[in-house]
PDB file of C-alpha atoms and ligand atoms in Angstrom:
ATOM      1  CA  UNK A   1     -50.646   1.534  -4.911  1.00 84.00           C
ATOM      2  CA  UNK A   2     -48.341  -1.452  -3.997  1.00 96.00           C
ATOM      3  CA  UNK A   3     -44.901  -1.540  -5.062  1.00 98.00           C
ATOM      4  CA  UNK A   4     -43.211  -4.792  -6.390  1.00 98.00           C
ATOM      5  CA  UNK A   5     -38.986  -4.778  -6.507  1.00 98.00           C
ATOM      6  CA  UNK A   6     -37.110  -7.565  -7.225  1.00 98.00           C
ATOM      7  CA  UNK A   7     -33.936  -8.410  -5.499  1.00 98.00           C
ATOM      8  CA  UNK A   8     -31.242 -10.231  -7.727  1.00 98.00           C
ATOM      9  CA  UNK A   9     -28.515 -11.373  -5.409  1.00 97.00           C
ATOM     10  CA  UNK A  10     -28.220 -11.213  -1.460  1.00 97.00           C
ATOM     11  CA  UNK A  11     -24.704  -9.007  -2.342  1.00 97.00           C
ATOM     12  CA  UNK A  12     -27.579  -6.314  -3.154  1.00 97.00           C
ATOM     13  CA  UNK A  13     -30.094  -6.745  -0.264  1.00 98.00           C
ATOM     14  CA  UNK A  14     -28.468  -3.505   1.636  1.00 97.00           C
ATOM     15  CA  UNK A  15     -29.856  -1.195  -1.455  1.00 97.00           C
ATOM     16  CA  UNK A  16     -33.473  -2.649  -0.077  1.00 98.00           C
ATOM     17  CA  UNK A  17     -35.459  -1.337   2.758  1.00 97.00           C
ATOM     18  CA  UNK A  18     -37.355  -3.840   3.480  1.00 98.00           C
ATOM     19  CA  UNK A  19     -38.934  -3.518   7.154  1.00 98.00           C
ATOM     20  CA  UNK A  20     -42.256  -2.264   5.763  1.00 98.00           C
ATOM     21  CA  UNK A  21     -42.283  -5.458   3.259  1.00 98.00           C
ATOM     22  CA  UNK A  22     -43.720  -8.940   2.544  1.00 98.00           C
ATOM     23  CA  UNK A  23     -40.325 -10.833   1.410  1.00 98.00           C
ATOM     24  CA  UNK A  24     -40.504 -13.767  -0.999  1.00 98.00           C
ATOM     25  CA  UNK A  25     -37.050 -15.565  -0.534  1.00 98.00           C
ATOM     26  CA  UNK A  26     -36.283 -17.818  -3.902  1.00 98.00           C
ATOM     27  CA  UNK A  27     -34.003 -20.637  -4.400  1.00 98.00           C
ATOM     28  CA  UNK A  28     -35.527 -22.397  -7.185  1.00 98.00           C
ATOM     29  CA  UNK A  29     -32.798 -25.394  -7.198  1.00 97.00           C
ATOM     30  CA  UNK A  30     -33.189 -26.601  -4.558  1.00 97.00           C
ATOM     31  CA  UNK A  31     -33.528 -24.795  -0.703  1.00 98.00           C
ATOM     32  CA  UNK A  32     -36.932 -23.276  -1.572  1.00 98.00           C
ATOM     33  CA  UNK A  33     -38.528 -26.043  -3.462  1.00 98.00           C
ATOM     34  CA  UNK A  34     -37.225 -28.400  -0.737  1.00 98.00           C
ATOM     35  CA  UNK A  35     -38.953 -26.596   1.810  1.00 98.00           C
ATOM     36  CA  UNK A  36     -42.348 -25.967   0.103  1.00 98.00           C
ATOM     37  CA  UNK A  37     -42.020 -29.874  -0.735  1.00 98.00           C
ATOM     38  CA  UNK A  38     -41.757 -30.514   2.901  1.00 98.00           C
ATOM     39  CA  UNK A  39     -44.208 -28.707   4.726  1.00 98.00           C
ATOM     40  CA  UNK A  40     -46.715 -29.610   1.955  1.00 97.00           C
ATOM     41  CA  UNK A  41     -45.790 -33.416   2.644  1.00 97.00           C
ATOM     42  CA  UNK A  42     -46.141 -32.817   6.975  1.00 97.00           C
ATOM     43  CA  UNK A  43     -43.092 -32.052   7.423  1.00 98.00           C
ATOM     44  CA  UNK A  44     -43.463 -30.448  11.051  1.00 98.00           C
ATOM     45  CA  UNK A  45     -41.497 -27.053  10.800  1.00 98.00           C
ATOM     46  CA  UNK A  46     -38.368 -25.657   8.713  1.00 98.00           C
ATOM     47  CA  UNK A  47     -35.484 -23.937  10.716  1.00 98.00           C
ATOM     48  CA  UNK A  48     -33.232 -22.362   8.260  1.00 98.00           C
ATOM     49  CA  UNK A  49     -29.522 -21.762   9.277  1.00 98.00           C
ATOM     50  CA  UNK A  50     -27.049 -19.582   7.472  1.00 96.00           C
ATOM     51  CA  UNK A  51     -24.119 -21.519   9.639  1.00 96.00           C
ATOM     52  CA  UNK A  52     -23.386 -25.234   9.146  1.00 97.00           C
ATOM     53  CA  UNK A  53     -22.055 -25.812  12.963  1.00 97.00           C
ATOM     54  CA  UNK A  54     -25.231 -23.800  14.380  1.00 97.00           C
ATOM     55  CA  UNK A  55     -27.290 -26.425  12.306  1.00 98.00           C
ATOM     56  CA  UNK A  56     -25.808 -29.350  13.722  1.00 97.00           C
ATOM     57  CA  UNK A  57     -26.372 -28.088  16.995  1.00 97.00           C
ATOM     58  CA  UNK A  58     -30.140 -28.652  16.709  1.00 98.00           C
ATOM     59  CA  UNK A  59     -29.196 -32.518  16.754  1.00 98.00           C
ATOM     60  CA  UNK A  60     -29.082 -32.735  19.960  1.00 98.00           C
ATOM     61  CA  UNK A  61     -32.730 -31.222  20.475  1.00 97.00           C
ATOM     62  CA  UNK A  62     -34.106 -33.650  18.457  1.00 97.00           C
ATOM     63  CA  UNK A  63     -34.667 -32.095  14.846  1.00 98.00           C
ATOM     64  CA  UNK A  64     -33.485 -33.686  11.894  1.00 98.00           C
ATOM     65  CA  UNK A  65     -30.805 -31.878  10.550  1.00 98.00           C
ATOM     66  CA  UNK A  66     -30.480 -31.390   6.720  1.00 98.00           C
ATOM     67  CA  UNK A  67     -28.621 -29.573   3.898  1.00 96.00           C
ATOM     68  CA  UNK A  68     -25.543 -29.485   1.614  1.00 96.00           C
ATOM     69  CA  UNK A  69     -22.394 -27.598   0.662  1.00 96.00           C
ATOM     70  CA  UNK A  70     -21.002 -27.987  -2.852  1.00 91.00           C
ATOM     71  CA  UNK A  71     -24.695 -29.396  -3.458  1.00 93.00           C
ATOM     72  CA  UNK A  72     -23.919 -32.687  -1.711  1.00 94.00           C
ATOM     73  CA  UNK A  73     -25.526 -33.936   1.527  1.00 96.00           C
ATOM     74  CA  UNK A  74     -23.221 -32.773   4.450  1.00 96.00           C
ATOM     75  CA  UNK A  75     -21.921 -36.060   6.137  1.00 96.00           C
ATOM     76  CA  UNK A  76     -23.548 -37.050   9.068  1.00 96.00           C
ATOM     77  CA  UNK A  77     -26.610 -34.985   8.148  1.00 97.00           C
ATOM     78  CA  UNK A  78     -30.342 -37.065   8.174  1.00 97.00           C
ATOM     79  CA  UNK A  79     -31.138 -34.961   4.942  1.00 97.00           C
ATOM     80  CA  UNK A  80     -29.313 -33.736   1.879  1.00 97.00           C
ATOM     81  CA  UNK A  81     -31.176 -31.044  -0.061  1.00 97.00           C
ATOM     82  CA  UNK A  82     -33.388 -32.869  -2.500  1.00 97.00           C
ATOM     83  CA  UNK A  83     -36.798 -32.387  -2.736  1.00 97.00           C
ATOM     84  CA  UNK A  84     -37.219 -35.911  -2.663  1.00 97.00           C
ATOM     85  CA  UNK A  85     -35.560 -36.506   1.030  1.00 97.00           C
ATOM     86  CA  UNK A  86     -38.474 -34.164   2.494  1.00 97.00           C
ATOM     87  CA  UNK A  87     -40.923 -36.567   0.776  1.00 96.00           C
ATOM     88  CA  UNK A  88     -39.758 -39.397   2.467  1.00 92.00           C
ATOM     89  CA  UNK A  89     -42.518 -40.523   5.253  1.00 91.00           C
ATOM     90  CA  UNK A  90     -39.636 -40.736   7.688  1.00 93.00           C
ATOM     91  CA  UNK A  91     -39.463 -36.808   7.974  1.00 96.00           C
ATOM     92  CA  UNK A  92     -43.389 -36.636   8.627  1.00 96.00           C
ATOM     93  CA  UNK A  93     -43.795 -35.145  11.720  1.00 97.00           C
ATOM     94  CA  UNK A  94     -40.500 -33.760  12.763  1.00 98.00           C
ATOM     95  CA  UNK A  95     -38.587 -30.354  12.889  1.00 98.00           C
ATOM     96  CA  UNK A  96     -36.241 -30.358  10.106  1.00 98.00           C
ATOM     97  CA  UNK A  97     -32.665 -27.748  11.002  1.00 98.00           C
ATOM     98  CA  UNK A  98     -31.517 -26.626   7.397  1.00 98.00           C
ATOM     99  CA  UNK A  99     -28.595 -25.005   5.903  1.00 98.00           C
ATOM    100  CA  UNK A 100     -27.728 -24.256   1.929  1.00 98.00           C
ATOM    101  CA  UNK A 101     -25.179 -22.469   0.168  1.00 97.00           C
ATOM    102  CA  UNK A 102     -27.521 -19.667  -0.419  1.00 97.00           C
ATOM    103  CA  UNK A 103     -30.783 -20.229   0.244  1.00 98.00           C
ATOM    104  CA  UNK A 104     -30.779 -19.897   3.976  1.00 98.00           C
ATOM    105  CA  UNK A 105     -28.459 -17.101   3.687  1.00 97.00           C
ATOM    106  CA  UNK A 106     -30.924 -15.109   1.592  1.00 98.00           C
ATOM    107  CA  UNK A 107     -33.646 -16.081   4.932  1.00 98.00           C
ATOM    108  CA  UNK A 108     -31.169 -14.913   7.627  1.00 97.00           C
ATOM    109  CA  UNK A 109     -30.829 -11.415   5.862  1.00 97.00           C
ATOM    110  CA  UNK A 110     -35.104 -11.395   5.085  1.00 98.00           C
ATOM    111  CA  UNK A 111     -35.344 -10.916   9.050  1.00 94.00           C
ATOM    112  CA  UNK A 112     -37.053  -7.464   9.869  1.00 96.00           C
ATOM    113  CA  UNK A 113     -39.189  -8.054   6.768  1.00 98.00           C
ATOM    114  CA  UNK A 114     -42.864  -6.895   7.542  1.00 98.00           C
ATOM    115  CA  UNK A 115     -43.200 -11.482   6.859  1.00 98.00           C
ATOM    116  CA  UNK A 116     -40.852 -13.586   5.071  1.00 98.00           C
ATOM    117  CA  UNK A 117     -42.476 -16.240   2.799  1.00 98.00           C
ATOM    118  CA  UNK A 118     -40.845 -18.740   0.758  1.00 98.00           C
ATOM    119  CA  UNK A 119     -41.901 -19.077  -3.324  1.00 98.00           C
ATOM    120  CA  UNK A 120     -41.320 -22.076  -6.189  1.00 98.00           C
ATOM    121  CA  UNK A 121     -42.349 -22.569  -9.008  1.00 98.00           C
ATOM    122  CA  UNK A 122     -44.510 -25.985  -6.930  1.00 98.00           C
ATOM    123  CA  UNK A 123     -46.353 -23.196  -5.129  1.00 98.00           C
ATOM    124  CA  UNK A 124     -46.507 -19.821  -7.515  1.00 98.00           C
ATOM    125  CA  UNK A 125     -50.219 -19.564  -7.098  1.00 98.00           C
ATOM    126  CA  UNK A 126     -50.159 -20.331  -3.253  1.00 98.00           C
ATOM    127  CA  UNK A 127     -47.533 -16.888  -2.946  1.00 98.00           C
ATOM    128  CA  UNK A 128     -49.283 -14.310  -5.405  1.00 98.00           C
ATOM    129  CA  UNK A 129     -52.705 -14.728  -3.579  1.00 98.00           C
ATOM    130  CA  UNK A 130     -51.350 -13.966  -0.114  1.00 98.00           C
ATOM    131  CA  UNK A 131     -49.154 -11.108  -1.688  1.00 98.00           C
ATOM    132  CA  UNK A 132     -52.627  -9.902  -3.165  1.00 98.00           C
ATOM    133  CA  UNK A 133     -54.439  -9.670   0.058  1.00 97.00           C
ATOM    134  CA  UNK A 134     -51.813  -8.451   2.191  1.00 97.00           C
ATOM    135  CA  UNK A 135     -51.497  -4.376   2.277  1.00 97.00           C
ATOM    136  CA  UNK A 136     -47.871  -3.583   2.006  1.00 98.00           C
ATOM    137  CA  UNK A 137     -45.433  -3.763  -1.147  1.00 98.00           C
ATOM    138  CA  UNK A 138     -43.544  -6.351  -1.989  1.00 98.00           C
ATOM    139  CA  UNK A 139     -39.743  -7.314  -2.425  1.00 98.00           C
ATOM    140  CA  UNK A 140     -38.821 -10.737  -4.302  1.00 99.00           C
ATOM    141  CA  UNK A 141     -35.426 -12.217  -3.096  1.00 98.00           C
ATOM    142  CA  UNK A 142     -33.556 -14.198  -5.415  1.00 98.00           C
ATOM    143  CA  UNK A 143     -30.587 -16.334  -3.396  1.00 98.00           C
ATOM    144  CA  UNK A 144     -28.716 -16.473  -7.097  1.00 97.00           C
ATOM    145  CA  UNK A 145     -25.512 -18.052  -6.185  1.00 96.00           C
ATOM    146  CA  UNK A 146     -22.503 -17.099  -3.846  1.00 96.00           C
ATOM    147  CA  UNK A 147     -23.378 -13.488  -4.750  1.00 96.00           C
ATOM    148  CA  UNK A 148     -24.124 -13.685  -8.724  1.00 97.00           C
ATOM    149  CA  UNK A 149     -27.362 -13.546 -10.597  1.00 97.00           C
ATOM    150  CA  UNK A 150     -28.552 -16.735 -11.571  1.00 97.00           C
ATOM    151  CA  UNK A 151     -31.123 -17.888 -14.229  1.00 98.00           C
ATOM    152  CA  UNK A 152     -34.119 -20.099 -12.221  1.00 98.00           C
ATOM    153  CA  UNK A 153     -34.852 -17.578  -9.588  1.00 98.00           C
ATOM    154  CA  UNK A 154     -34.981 -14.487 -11.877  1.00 98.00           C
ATOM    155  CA  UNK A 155     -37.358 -16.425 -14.014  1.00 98.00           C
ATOM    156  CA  UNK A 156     -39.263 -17.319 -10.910  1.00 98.00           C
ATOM    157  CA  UNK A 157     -39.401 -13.830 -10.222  1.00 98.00           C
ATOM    158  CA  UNK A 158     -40.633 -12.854 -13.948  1.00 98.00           C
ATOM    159  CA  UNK A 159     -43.531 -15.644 -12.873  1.00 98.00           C
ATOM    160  CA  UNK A 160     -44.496 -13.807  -9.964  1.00 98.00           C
ATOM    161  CA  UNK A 161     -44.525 -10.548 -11.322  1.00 98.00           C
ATOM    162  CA  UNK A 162     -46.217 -11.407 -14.186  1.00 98.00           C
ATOM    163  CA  UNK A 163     -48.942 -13.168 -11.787  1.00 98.00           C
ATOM    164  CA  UNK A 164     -49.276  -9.754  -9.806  1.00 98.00           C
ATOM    165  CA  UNK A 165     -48.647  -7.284 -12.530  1.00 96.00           C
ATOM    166  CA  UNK A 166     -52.780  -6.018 -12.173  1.00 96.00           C
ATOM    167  CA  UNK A 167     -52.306  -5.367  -7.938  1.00 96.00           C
ATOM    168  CA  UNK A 168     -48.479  -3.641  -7.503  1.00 98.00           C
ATOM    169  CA  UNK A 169     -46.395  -1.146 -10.036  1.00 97.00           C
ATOM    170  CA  UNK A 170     -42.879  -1.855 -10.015  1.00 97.00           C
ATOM    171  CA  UNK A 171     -40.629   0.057  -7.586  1.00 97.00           C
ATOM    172  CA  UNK A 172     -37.383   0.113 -10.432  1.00 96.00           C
ATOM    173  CA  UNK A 173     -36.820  -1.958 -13.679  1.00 98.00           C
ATOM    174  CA  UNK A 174     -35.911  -5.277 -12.255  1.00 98.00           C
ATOM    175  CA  UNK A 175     -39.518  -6.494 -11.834  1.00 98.00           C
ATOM    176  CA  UNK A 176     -39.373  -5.531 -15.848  1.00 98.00           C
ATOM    177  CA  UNK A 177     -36.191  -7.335 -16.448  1.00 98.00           C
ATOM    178  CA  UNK A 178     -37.144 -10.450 -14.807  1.00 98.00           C
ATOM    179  CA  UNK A 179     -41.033 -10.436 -16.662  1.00 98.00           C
ATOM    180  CA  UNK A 180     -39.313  -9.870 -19.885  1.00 98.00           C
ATOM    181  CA  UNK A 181     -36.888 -12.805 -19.959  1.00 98.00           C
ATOM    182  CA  UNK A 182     -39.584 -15.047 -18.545  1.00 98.00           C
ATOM    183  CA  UNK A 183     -42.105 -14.153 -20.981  1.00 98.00           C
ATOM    184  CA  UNK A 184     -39.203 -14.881 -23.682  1.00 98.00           C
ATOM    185  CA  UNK A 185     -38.341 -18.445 -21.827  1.00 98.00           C
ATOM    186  CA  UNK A 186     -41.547 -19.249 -20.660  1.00 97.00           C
ATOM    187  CA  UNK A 187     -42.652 -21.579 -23.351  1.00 97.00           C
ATOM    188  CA  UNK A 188     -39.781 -24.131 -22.670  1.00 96.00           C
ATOM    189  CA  UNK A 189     -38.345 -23.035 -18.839  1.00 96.00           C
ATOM    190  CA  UNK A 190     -36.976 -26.862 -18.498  1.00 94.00           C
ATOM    191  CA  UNK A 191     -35.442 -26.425 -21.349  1.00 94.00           C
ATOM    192  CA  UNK A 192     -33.622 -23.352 -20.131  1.00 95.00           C
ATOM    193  CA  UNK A 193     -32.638 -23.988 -17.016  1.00 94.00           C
ATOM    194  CA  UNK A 194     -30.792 -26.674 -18.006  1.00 91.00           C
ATOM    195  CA  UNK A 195     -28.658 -24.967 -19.744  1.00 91.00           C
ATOM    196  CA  UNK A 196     -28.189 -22.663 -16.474  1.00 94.00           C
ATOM    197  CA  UNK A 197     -25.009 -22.967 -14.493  1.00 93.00           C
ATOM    198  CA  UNK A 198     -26.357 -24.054 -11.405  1.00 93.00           C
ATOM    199  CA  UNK A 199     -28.374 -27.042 -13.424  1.00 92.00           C
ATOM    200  CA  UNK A 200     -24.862 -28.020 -15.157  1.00 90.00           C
ATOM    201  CA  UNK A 201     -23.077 -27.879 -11.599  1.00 91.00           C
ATOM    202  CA  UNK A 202     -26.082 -30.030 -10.189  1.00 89.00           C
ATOM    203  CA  UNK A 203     -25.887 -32.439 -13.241  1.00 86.00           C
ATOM    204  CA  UNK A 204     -22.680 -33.906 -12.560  1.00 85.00           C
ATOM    205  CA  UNK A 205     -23.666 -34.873  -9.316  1.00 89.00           C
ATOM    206  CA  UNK A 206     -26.989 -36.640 -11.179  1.00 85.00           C
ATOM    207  CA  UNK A 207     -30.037 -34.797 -10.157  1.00 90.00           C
ATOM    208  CA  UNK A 208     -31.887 -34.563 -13.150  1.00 91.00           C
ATOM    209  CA  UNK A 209     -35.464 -35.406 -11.442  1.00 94.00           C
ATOM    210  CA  UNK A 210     -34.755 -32.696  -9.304  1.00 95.00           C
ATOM    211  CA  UNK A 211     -34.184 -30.065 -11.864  1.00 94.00           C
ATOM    212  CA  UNK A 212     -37.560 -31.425 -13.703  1.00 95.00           C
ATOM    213  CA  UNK A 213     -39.835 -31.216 -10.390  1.00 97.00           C
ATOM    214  CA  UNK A 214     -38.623 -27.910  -9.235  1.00 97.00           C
ATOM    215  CA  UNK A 215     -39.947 -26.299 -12.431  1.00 96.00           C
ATOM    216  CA  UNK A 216     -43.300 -27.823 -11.679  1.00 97.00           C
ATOM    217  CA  UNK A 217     -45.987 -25.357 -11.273  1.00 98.00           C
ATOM    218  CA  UNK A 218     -48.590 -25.389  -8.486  1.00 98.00           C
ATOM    219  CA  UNK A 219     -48.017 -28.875  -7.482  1.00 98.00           C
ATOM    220  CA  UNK A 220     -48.461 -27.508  -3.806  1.00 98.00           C
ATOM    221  CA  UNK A 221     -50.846 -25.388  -2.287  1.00 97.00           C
ATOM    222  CA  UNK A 222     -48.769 -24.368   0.541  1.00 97.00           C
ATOM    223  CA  UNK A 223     -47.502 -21.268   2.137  1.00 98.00           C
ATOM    224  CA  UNK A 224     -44.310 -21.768   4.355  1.00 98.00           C
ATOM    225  CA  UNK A 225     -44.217 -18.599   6.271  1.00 98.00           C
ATOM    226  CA  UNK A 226     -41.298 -17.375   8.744  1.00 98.00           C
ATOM    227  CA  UNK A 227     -42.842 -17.656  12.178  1.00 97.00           C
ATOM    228  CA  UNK A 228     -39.913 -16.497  15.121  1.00 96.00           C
ATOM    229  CA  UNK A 229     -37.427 -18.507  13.651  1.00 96.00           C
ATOM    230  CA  UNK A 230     -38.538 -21.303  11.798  1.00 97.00           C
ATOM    231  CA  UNK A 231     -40.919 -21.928   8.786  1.00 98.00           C
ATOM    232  CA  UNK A 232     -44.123 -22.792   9.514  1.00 98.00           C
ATOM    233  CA  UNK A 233     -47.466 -23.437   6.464  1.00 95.00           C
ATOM    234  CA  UNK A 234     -49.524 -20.819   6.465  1.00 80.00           C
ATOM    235  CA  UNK A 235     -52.924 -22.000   4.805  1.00 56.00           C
ATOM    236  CA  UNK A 236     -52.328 -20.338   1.138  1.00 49.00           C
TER     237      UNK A 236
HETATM  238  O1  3SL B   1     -27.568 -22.879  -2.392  1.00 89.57           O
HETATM  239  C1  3SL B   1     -28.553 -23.451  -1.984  1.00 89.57           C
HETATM  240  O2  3SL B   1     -29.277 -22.975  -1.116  1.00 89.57           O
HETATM  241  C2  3SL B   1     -28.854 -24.818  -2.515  1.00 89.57           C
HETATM  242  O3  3SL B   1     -30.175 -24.916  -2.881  1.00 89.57           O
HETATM  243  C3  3SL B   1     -27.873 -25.240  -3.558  1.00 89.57           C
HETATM  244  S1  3SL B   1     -28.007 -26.868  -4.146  1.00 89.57           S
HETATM  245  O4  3SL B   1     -28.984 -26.919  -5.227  1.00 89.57           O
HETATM  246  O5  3SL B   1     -28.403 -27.798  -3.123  1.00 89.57           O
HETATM  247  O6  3SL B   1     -26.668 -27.216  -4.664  1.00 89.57           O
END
């Protein structure tokens, strides 16, 4: 049978082996949604950096370059790290180069994952039907924040275990943990993440509609799967 694990913070990752594993990376608000958001809206291809000067590098070979630190838009970036910016028809077409706080940490240390695929809450569905045909186990990754646990991508990970609790058993008791507090939140999960840190950091700098379309579910049937080094759709 298929093992599922969940993996709370990237300050844990080492107690995972994950080189015989699909890897769902998570950043609810924002990296992952951003990136499902873009390659479901033709955005070319996704190359996630974990280092800010390695990002603006890829300038100069013509990719849009994109992120935050401190959740605003880096300056002199194309892109901050709203879902909305990879919406915009201007990025149709192009490469995007990306770096986050956390999210494209937790991507950098996915590599040597059996495939690295990137989950929201826009494309739940899209992520537990590959995970269902593919053979091997599976390992969620929650980016959390700087190291700490944080509320949106555990409950993501409840959502996704809960979707594939009938095709894997659960490797240790964080798949549990994670199912039981989103079965307990489920009923209002707006509701509760904005009352999570990250969602009261993000408030003062005014991204409510954010916060409300990242806890969308299925608005995207897309897969954005790690192909070499950049994130590519994989027809869910
Ligand atoms: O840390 C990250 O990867 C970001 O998603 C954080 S923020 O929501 O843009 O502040």
């Amino acid at each position: 049978m298929k093992t599922i694990d969940v993996c709370l913070s990237p300050d844990l990752i080492h107690l995972h082996d994950i080189s015989d594993k699909n890897v769902v990376v998570v950043d609810i608000l924002r990296a992952t949604s951003c990136m499902v958001s873009g390659l479901a809206n033709g955005v070319k291809s996704i190359t996630p950096f974990a280092s800010l000067d390695l990002c603006c590098a890829m300038k100069e070979k013509g990719y849009l370059i994109a992120g935050e630190r401190g959740g605003q838009k880096v300056e002199g970036f194309d892109l901050g790290n709203s879902p909305f910016d990879y919406m915009n028809a201007k990025v149709k077409g192009h490469k995007i180069a990306v770096t986050t706080t956390n999210g494209t940490v937790a991507i950098d240390k996915s590599k040597g994952a059996v495939s690295v695929v990137i989950g929201a809450f826009l494309n739940l569905s899209a992520v537990a039907s590959y995970l269902r045909k593919r053979e091997e186990s599976v390992l969620i990754f929650c980016a959390g924040w700087k190291g700490k646990v944080n509320l949106e991508d555990s409950l993501f990970a409840g959502a996704l275990v809960e979707e594939l609790q009938n095709d894997f058993t659960n490797e240790c008791d964080s798949p549990l943990l994670v199912q039981a507090a989103y079965q307990n939140m489920k009923h209002d999960l707006v509701g509760f993440i904005k009352n999570s840190s990250h969602a009261k950091r993000l408030n003062r700098l005014n991204v409510h509609e954010d916060i409300e379309f990242c806890m969308k579910q299925d608005e995207y049937d897309v897969l954005p799967v790690l192909n070499g080094d950049e994130l590519v759709t994989d027809q869910a």
